[in-house]
mmCIF file of C-alpha atoms in Angstrom:
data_model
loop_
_atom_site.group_PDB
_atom_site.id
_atom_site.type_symbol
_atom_site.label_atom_id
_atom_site.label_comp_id
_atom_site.label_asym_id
_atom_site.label_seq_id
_atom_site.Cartn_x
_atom_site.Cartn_y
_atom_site.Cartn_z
ATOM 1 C CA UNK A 29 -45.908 -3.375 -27.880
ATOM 2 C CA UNK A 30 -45.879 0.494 -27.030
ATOM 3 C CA UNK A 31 -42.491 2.097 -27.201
ATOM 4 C CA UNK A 32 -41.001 4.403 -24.470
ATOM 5 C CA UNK A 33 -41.947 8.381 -24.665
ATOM 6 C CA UNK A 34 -38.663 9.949 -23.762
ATOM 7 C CA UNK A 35 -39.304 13.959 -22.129
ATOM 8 C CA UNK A 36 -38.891 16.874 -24.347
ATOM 9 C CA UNK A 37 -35.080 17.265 -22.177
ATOM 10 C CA UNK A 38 -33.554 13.808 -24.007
ATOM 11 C CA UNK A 39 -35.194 14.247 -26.974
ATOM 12 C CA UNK A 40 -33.238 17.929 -27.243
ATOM 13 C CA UNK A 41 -30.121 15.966 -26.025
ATOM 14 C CA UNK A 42 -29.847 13.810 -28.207
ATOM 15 C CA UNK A 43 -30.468 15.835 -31.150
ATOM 16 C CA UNK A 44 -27.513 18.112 -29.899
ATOM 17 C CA UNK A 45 -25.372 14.789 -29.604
ATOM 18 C CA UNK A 46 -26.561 13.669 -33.063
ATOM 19 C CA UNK A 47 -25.858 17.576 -34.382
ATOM 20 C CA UNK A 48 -22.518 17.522 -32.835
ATOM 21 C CA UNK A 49 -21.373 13.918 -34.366
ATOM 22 C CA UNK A 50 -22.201 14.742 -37.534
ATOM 23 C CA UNK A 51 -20.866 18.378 -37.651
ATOM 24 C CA UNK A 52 -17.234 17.179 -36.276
ATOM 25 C CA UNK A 53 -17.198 14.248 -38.746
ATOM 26 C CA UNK A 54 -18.289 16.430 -41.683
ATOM 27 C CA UNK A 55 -15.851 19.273 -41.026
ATOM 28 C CA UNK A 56 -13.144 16.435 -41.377
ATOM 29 C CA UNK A 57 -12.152 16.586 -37.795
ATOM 30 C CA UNK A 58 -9.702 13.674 -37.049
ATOM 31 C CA UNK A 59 -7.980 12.498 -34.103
ATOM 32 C CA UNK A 60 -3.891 13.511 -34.123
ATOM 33 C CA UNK A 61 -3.051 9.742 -33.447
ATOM 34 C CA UNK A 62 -4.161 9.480 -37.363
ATOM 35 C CA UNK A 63 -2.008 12.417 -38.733
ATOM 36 C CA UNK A 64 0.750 11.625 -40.677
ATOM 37 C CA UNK A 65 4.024 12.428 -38.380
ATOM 38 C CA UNK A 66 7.311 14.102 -40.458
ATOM 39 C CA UNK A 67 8.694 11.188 -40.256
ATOM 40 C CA UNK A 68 5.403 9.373 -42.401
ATOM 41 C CA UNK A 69 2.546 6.361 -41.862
ATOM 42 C CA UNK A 70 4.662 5.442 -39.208
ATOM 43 C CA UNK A 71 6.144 1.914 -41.294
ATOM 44 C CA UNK A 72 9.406 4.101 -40.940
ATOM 45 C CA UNK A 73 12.417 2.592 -39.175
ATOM 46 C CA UNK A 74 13.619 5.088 -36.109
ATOM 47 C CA UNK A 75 16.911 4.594 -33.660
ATOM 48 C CA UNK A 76 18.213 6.400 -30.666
ATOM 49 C CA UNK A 77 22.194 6.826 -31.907
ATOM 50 C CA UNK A 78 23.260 8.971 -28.941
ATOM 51 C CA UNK A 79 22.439 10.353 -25.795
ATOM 52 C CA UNK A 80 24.666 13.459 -24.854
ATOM 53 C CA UNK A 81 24.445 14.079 -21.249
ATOM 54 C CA UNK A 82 26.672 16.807 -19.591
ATOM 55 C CA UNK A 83 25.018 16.317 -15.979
ATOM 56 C CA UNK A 84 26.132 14.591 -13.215
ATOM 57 C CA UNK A 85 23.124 11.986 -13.217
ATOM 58 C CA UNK A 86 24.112 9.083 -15.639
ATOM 59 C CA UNK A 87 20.332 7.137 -15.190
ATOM 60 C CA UNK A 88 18.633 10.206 -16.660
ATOM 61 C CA UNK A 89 20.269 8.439 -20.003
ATOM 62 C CA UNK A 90 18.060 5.264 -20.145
ATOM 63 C CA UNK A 91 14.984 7.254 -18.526
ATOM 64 C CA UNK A 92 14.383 9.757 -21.427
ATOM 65 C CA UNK A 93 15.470 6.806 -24.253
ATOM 66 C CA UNK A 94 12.812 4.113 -22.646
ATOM 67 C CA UNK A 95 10.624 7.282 -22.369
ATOM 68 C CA UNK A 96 11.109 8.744 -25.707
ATOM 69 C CA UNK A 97 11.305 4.884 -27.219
ATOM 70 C CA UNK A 98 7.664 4.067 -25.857
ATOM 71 C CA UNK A 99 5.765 7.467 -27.035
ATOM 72 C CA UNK A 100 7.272 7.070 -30.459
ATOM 73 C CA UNK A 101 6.069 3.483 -30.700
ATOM 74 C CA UNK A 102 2.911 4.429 -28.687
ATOM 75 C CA UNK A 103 2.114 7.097 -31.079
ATOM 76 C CA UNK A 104 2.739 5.229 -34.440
ATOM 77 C CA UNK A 105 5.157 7.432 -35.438
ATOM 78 C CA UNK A 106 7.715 4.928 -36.492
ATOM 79 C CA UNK A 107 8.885 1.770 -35.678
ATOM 80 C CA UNK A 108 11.984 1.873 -33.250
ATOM 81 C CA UNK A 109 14.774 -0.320 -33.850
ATOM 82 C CA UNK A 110 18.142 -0.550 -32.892
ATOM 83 C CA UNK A 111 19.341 -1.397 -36.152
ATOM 84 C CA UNK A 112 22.148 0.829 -37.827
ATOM 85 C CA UNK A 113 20.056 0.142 -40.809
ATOM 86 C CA UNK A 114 17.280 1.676 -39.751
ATOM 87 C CA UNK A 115 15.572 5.137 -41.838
ATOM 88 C CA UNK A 116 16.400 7.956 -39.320
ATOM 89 C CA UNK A 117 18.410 7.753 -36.323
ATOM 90 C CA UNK A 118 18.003 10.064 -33.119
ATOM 91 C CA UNK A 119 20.123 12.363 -31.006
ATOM 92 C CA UNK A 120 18.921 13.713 -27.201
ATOM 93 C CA UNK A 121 21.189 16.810 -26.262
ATOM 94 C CA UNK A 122 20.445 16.872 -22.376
ATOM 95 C CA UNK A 123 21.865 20.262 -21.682
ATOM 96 C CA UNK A 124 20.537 20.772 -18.032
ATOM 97 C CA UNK A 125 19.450 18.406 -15.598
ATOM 98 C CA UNK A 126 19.259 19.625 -11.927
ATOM 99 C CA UNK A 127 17.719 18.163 -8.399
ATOM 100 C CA UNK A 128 16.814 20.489 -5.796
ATOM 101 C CA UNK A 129 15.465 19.255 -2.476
ATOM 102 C CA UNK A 130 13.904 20.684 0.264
ATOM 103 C CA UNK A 131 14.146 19.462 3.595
ATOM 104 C CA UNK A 132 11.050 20.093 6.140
ATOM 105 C CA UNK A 133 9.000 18.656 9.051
ATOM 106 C CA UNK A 134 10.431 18.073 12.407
ATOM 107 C CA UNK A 135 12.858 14.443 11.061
ATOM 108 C CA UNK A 136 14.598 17.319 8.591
ATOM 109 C CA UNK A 137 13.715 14.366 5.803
ATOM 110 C CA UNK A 138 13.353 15.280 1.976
ATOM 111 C CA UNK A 139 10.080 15.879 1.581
ATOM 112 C CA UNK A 140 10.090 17.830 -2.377
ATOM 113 C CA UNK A 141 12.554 17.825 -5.276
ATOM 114 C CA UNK A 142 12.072 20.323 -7.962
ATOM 115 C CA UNK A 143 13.267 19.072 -11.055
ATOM 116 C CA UNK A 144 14.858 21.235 -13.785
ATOM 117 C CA UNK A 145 15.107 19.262 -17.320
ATOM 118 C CA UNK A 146 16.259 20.977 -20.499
ATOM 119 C CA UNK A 147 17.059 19.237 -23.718
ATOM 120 C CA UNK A 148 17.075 19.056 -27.548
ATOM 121 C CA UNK A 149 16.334 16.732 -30.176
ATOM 122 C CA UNK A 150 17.382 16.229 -33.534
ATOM 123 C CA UNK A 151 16.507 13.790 -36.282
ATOM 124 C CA UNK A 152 19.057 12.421 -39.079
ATOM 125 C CA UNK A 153 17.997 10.263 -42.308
ATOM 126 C CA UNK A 154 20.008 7.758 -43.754
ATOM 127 C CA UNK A 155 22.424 9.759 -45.390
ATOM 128 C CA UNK A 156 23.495 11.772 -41.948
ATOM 129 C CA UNK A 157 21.503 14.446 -43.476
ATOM 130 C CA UNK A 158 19.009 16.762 -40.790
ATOM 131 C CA UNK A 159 16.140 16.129 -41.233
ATOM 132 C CA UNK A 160 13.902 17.546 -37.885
ATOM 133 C CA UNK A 161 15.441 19.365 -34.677
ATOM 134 C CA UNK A 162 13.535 20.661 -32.043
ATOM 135 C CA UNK A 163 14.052 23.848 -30.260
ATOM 136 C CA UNK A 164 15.376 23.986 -27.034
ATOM 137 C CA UNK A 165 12.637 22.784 -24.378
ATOM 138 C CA UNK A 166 12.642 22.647 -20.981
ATOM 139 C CA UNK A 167 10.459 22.248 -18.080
ATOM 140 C CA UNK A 168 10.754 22.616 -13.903
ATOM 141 C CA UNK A 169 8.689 21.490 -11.762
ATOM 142 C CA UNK A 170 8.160 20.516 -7.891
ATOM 143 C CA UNK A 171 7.449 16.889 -6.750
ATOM 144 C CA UNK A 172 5.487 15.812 -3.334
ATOM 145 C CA UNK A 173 7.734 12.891 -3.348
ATOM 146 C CA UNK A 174 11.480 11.108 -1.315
ATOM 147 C CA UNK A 175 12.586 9.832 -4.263
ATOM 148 C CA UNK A 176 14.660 11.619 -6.720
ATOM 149 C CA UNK A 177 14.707 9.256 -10.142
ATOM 150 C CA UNK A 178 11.117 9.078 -9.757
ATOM 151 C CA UNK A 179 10.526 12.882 -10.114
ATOM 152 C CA UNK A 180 13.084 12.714 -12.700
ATOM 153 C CA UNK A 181 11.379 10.077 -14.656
ATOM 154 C CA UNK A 182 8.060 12.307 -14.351
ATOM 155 C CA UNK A 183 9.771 15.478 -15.805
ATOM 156 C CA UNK A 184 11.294 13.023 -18.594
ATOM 157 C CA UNK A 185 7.915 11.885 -19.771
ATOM 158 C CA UNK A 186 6.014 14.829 -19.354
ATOM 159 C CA UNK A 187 9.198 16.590 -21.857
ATOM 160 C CA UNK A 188 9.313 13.994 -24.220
ATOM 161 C CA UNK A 189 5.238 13.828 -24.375
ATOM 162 C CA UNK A 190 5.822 17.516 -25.551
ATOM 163 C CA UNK A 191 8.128 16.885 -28.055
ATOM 164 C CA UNK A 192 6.674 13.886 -29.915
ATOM 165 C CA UNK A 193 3.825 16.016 -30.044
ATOM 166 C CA UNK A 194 6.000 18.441 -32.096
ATOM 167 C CA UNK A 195 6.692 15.624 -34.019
ATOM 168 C CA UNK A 196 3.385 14.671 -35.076
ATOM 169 C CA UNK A 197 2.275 18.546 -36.215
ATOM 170 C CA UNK A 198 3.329 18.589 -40.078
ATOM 171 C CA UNK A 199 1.705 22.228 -40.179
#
């Protein structure tokens, strides 16, 4: 049985592949999803207590606690629970919130919303101490699209996303 010759170009690439895999494993590079969050493991108990919304849009409410709810629990950062029991309990500030359409094309319909979000977060354990806040973040953007929740619910992910990330640097 003869064995395949491979050229002199895939024998270089894969030594460069085997190099690189054994140089990012020795240096003790890890994936973030693995990094202890501030919070822990991730076996720790988490709850949304309060939403504070100032804004005239009442659904942004449940959009950034289902969004904020699913990359917490996506991320293994704790286990979210609506339990009063629970190990640290969470409070969205939603200081701005703000719709802007633009109206174009011959039928004058809404064809773009910009969407301004700005909010804070801040973290409480057990004893009502704080524990974590985040700054003050905020992000605008411009969406292609005739419906207004579902550019909000875009900007809501694409904030929270940031945040949890915050969450997860212990650095």
């Amino acid at each position: 049985m003869m064995l395949p010759r491979f050229s002199a170009v895939s024998r270089l690439c894969a030594i460069i592949t085997l190099f690189a895999a054994l140089t990012l494993t020795g240096c003790g590079y890890t994936f973030t999803n693995n990094q202890p969050s501030l919070f822990g493991d991730g076996s720790s108990t988490m709850r949304i207590r309060e939403v504070k919304n100032s804004t005239i849009y009442p659904w942004i409410n449940q959009v950034l606690r289902t969004s904020m709810y699913d990359e917490i629990t996506d991320r293994d950062i704790a286990v979210m629970t609506g339990s009063e029991d629970a190990d640290y309990s969470m409070v969205i500030d939603i200081q701005k919130f703000t719709i802007d359409s633009r109206v174009r094309g011959k039928k004058n319909e809404t064809l773009d919303y910009t969407i301004t979000l700005t909010f804070t977060v801040s973290v409480y354990n057990k004893n009502n101490e704080l524990v974590w806040a985040s700054e003050r973040t905020s992000l605008a953007r411009s969406y292609p699209t005739s419906d207004a929740r579902l550019a909000g619910t875009q900007i809501s992910n694409l904030l929270v996303e940031k945040i949890v990330d915050k969450m997860r640097n212990t650095f």
